[in-house]
């Protein structure tokens, strides 16, 4: 990810109840994005979304300990493109990209429980709901696709 991509993505604002996905610009977040995030561009070189992997895709909390058996993934789509039927194509591209970068690995993602759109999309791609935890006033669901063991593939 390039600096200008990170700055643009941080400026995105989602409407309620999705405002939990809004970010505030900090030097630490910018650095994390530059080191661990990938930009997804559309046909006209417009940013349509992003994805990340590993610790950057995890939701820090006091209740659930992320095991190393999975590769965590996180995604985000430009707010004005959400809820327009583009999720399948976008997520398919992300999964294909992840496969090219990391190989055929077992994936895990964390999603807010209220985000029914995302949960339906993930289930469509074979992810199943595994663990629920609460951080603050938000309930999160851990989902995985149960393919291969990430750590076994990296040894």
PDB file of C-alpha atoms in Angstrom:
ATOM      1  CA  UNK A   1       0.000   0.000   0.000  1.00  0.00           C
ATOM      2  CA  UNK A   2       1.196   3.478  -0.824  1.00  0.00           C
ATOM      3  CA  UNK A   3       0.988   6.439   1.567  1.00  0.00           C
ATOM      4  CA  UNK A   4      -1.650   8.254  -0.512  1.00  0.00           C
ATOM      5  CA  UNK A   5      -3.778   5.069  -0.550  1.00  0.00           C
ATOM      6  CA  UNK A   6      -3.581   4.757   3.242  1.00  0.00           C
ATOM      7  CA  UNK A   7      -4.540   8.413   3.718  1.00  0.00           C
ATOM      8  CA  UNK A   8      -7.510   8.073   1.378  1.00  0.00           C
ATOM      9  CA  UNK A   9      -8.743   4.881   3.030  1.00  0.00           C
ATOM     10  CA  UNK A  10      -8.458   6.412   6.507  1.00  0.00           C
ATOM     11  CA  UNK A  11     -10.680   9.287   5.332  1.00  0.00           C
ATOM     12  CA  UNK A  12     -13.519   6.924   4.362  1.00  0.00           C
ATOM     13  CA  UNK A  13     -16.640   7.290   6.505  1.00  0.00           C
ATOM     14  CA  UNK A  14     -19.281   4.595   6.852  1.00  0.00           C
ATOM     15  CA  UNK A  15     -22.884   5.299   7.831  1.00  0.00           C
ATOM     16  CA  UNK A  16     -24.505   3.860  10.954  1.00  0.00           C
ATOM     17  CA  UNK A  17     -24.289   1.183  12.144  1.00  0.00           C
ATOM     18  CA  UNK A  18     -21.060   0.595  10.187  1.00  0.00           C
ATOM     19  CA  UNK A  19     -19.240   3.619  11.632  1.00  0.00           C
ATOM     20  CA  UNK A  20     -17.287   1.179  13.811  1.00  0.00           C
ATOM     21  CA  UNK A  21     -15.188   0.611  10.672  1.00  0.00           C
ATOM     22  CA  UNK A  22     -14.169   4.289  10.484  1.00  0.00           C
ATOM     23  CA  UNK A  23     -10.508   4.991  11.298  1.00  0.00           C
ATOM     24  CA  UNK A  24      -8.714   7.954  12.791  1.00  0.00           C
ATOM     25  CA  UNK A  25      -5.376   8.878  11.294  1.00  0.00           C
ATOM     26  CA  UNK A  26      -2.422   8.179  13.564  1.00  0.00           C
ATOM     27  CA  UNK A  27       1.240   7.670  12.643  1.00  0.00           C
ATOM     28  CA  UNK A  28       0.977   4.104  13.989  1.00  0.00           C
ATOM     29  CA  UNK A  29      -2.037   3.247  11.820  1.00  0.00           C
ATOM     30  CA  UNK A  30      -0.418   4.743   8.724  1.00  0.00           C
ATOM     31  CA  UNK A  31       2.741   2.701   9.357  1.00  0.00           C
ATOM     32  CA  UNK A  32       0.742  -0.477   9.920  1.00  0.00           C
ATOM     33  CA  UNK A  33      -1.156   0.054   6.675  1.00  0.00           C
ATOM     34  CA  UNK A  34       2.036   0.715   4.719  1.00  0.00           C
ATOM     35  CA  UNK A  35       3.616  -2.471   6.076  1.00  0.00           C
ATOM     36  CA  UNK A  36       0.673  -4.910   6.210  1.00  0.00           C
ATOM     37  CA  UNK A  37      -2.164  -3.776   3.920  1.00  0.00           C
ATOM     38  CA  UNK A  38      -2.803  -4.263   0.212  1.00  0.00           C
ATOM     39  CA  UNK A  39      -4.783  -1.858  -1.964  1.00  0.00           C
ATOM     40  CA  UNK A  40      -7.455  -3.125  -4.367  1.00  0.00           C
ATOM     41  CA  UNK A  41      -7.916  -0.920  -7.432  1.00  0.00           C
ATOM     42  CA  UNK A  42     -10.801  -0.858  -9.879  1.00  0.00           C
ATOM     43  CA  UNK A  43     -10.556  -0.706 -13.654  1.00  0.00           C
ATOM     44  CA  UNK A  44      -9.987   3.039 -13.631  1.00  0.00           C
ATOM     45  CA  UNK A  45      -7.285   2.894 -10.915  1.00  0.00           C
ATOM     46  CA  UNK A  46      -9.755   4.091  -8.275  1.00  0.00           C
ATOM     47  CA  UNK A  47      -9.316   2.473  -4.874  1.00  0.00           C
ATOM     48  CA  UNK A  48     -12.232   0.135  -4.308  1.00  0.00           C
ATOM     49  CA  UNK A  49     -10.953  -1.521  -1.158  1.00  0.00           C
ATOM     50  CA  UNK A  50      -8.137  -3.097   0.786  1.00  0.00           C
ATOM     51  CA  UNK A  51      -7.158  -6.240   2.613  1.00  0.00           C
ATOM     52  CA  UNK A  52      -4.671  -7.212   5.293  1.00  0.00           C
ATOM     53  CA  UNK A  53      -3.418 -10.387   6.897  1.00  0.00           C
ATOM     54  CA  UNK A  54      -1.996 -11.609  10.183  1.00  0.00           C
ATOM     55  CA  UNK A  55      -2.116  -9.570  13.388  1.00  0.00           C
ATOM     56  CA  UNK A  56      -3.407  -6.513  11.513  1.00  0.00           C
ATOM     57  CA  UNK A  57      -6.639  -8.398  10.829  1.00  0.00           C
ATOM     58  CA  UNK A  58      -7.250  -9.346  14.459  1.00  0.00           C
ATOM     59  CA  UNK A  59      -9.436  -7.440  16.907  1.00  0.00           C
ATOM     60  CA  UNK A  60      -7.477  -6.932  20.152  1.00  0.00           C
ATOM     61  CA  UNK A  61      -9.530  -8.093  23.128  1.00  0.00           C
ATOM     62  CA  UNK A  62      -9.286  -9.649  26.584  1.00  0.00           C
ATOM     63  CA  UNK A  63     -11.501 -12.670  25.950  1.00  0.00           C
ATOM     64  CA  UNK A  64     -10.346 -14.516  22.852  1.00  0.00           C
ATOM     65  CA  UNK A  65      -6.785 -15.583  22.152  1.00  0.00           C
ATOM     66  CA  UNK A  66      -6.117 -15.900  18.423  1.00  0.00           C
ATOM     67  CA  UNK A  67      -4.328 -19.210  17.803  1.00  0.00           C
ATOM     68  CA  UNK A  68      -1.624 -19.500  15.184  1.00  0.00           C
ATOM     69  CA  UNK A  69      -3.508 -22.279  13.376  1.00  0.00           C
ATOM     70  CA  UNK A  70      -5.080 -19.804  10.970  1.00  0.00           C
ATOM     71  CA  UNK A  71      -4.054 -16.852   8.857  1.00  0.00           C
ATOM     72  CA  UNK A  72      -6.293 -13.922   9.804  1.00  0.00           C
ATOM     73  CA  UNK A  73      -7.627 -11.732   7.032  1.00  0.00           C
ATOM     74  CA  UNK A  74      -9.357  -8.378   7.083  1.00  0.00           C
ATOM     75  CA  UNK A  75     -11.054  -6.501   4.281  1.00  0.00           C
ATOM     76  CA  UNK A  76     -12.670  -3.150   3.656  1.00  0.00           C
ATOM     77  CA  UNK A  77     -14.570  -1.745   0.705  1.00  0.00           C
ATOM     78  CA  UNK A  78     -15.063   1.899  -0.249  1.00  0.00           C
ATOM     79  CA  UNK A  79     -18.234   2.977   1.593  1.00  0.00           C
ATOM     80  CA  UNK A  80     -20.138   4.127  -1.499  1.00  0.00           C
ATOM     81  CA  UNK A  81     -19.578   0.710  -3.122  1.00  0.00           C
ATOM     82  CA  UNK A  82     -21.037  -1.311  -0.249  1.00  0.00           C
ATOM     83  CA  UNK A  83     -24.519  -2.839  -0.457  1.00  0.00           C
ATOM     84  CA  UNK A  84     -24.473  -2.732  -4.273  1.00  0.00           C
ATOM     85  CA  UNK A  85     -23.957  -6.431  -4.981  1.00  0.00           C
ATOM     86  CA  UNK A  86     -20.195  -6.080  -5.477  1.00  0.00           C
ATOM     87  CA  UNK A  87     -19.126  -8.053  -2.411  1.00  0.00           C
ATOM     88  CA  UNK A  88     -18.871 -11.437  -4.129  1.00  0.00           C
ATOM     89  CA  UNK A  89     -16.535 -10.179  -6.846  1.00  0.00           C
ATOM     90  CA  UNK A  90     -14.491  -8.145  -4.360  1.00  0.00           C
ATOM     91  CA  UNK A  91     -14.097 -10.943  -1.805  1.00  0.00           C
ATOM     92  CA  UNK A  92     -13.306 -13.452  -4.552  1.00  0.00           C
ATOM     93  CA  UNK A  93     -10.489 -11.167  -5.729  1.00  0.00           C
ATOM     94  CA  UNK A  94      -9.194 -10.842  -2.162  1.00  0.00           C
ATOM     95  CA  UNK A  95      -9.217 -14.616  -1.624  1.00  0.00           C
ATOM     96  CA  UNK A  96      -7.441 -15.196  -4.942  1.00  0.00           C
ATOM     97  CA  UNK A  97      -4.840 -12.583  -3.987  1.00  0.00           C
ATOM     98  CA  UNK A  98      -4.367 -14.154  -0.557  1.00  0.00           C
ATOM     99  CA  UNK A  99      -3.859 -17.517  -2.208  1.00  0.00           C
ATOM    100  CA  UNK A 100      -1.181 -16.067  -4.521  1.00  0.00           C
ATOM    101  CA  UNK A 101       0.616 -14.373  -1.617  1.00  0.00           C
ATOM    102  CA  UNK A 102       0.295 -17.000   1.140  1.00  0.00           C
ATOM    103  CA  UNK A 103      -0.628 -20.209  -0.671  1.00  0.00           C
ATOM    104  CA  UNK A 104      -3.587 -22.436   0.130  1.00  0.00           C
ATOM    105  CA  UNK A 105      -3.977 -21.773   3.859  1.00  0.00           C
ATOM    106  CA  UNK A 106      -6.687 -21.984   6.489  1.00  0.00           C
ATOM    107  CA  UNK A 107      -8.208 -18.519   6.876  1.00  0.00           C
ATOM    108  CA  UNK A 108      -9.952 -16.812   9.764  1.00  0.00           C
ATOM    109  CA  UNK A 109     -11.704 -13.460   9.954  1.00  0.00           C
ATOM    110  CA  UNK A 110     -13.409 -11.384  12.610  1.00  0.00           C
ATOM    111  CA  UNK A 111     -16.662  -9.578  11.873  1.00  0.00           C
ATOM    112  CA  UNK A 112     -19.179  -7.604  13.930  1.00  0.00           C
ATOM    113  CA  UNK A 113     -22.247  -9.708  14.666  1.00  0.00           C
ATOM    114  CA  UNK A 114     -24.608  -6.996  13.359  1.00  0.00           C
ATOM    115  CA  UNK A 115     -22.923  -7.006   9.936  1.00  0.00           C
ATOM    116  CA  UNK A 116     -25.321  -9.492   8.352  1.00  0.00           C
ATOM    117  CA  UNK A 117     -24.242  -8.512   4.820  1.00  0.00           C
ATOM    118  CA  UNK A 118     -20.635  -9.515   5.478  1.00  0.00           C
ATOM    119  CA  UNK A 119     -21.579 -12.670   7.362  1.00  0.00           C
ATOM    120  CA  UNK A 120     -23.770 -13.843   4.455  1.00  0.00           C
ATOM    121  CA  UNK A 121     -20.925 -13.138   2.045  1.00  0.00           C
ATOM    122  CA  UNK A 122     -18.380 -15.052   4.113  1.00  0.00           C
ATOM    123  CA  UNK A 123     -20.726 -18.041   4.495  1.00  0.00           C
ATOM    124  CA  UNK A 124     -21.177 -18.012   0.713  1.00  0.00           C
ATOM    125  CA  UNK A 125     -17.411 -18.609   0.445  1.00  0.00           C
ATOM    126  CA  UNK A 126     -17.419 -21.497   2.921  1.00  0.00           C
ATOM    127  CA  UNK A 127     -16.610 -19.659   6.146  1.00  0.00           C
ATOM    128  CA  UNK A 128     -18.419 -20.840   9.249  1.00  0.00           C
ATOM    129  CA  UNK A 129     -19.036 -19.048  12.513  1.00  0.00           C
ATOM    130  CA  UNK A 130     -16.856 -20.335  15.317  1.00  0.00           C
ATOM    131  CA  UNK A 131     -16.433 -18.057  18.361  1.00  0.00           C
ATOM    132  CA  UNK A 132     -18.254 -14.978  19.682  1.00  0.00           C
ATOM    133  CA  UNK A 133     -16.655 -12.369  21.935  1.00  0.00           C
ATOM    134  CA  UNK A 134     -17.551  -8.875  23.114  1.00  0.00           C
ATOM    135  CA  UNK A 135     -15.255  -5.873  23.067  1.00  0.00           C
ATOM    136  CA  UNK A 136     -16.753  -2.791  24.672  1.00  0.00           C
ATOM    137  CA  UNK A 137     -20.357  -2.759  23.508  1.00  0.00           C
ATOM    138  CA  UNK A 138     -19.687  -4.596  20.239  1.00  0.00           C
ATOM    139  CA  UNK A 139     -20.137  -8.314  19.672  1.00  0.00           C
ATOM    140  CA  UNK A 140     -17.688  -9.946  17.255  1.00  0.00           C
ATOM    141  CA  UNK A 141     -17.823 -13.303  15.512  1.00  0.00           C
ATOM    142  CA  UNK A 142     -14.761 -15.293  14.491  1.00  0.00           C
ATOM    143  CA  UNK A 143     -15.289 -17.205  11.239  1.00  0.00           C
ATOM    144  CA  UNK A 144     -12.969 -19.655   9.486  1.00  0.00           C
ATOM    145  CA  UNK A 145     -12.897 -21.576   6.240  1.00  0.00           C
ATOM    146  CA  UNK A 146     -11.299 -24.770   7.564  1.00  0.00           C
ATOM    147  CA  UNK A 147      -8.995 -25.567   4.631  1.00  0.00           C
ATOM    148  CA  UNK A 148      -5.324 -26.091   5.570  1.00  0.00           C
ATOM    149  CA  UNK A 149      -3.286 -25.324   8.650  1.00  0.00           C
ATOM    150  CA  UNK A 150      -1.361 -22.055   8.203  1.00  0.00           C
ATOM    151  CA  UNK A 151       1.529 -22.917  10.538  1.00  0.00           C
ATOM    152  CA  UNK A 152       1.969 -26.376   9.044  1.00  0.00           C
ATOM    153  CA  UNK A 153       2.245 -24.773   5.599  1.00  0.00           C
ATOM    154  CA  UNK A 154       4.988 -22.380   6.700  1.00  0.00           C
ATOM    155  CA  UNK A 155       7.260 -24.973   8.354  1.00  0.00           C
TER     156      UNK A 155
END
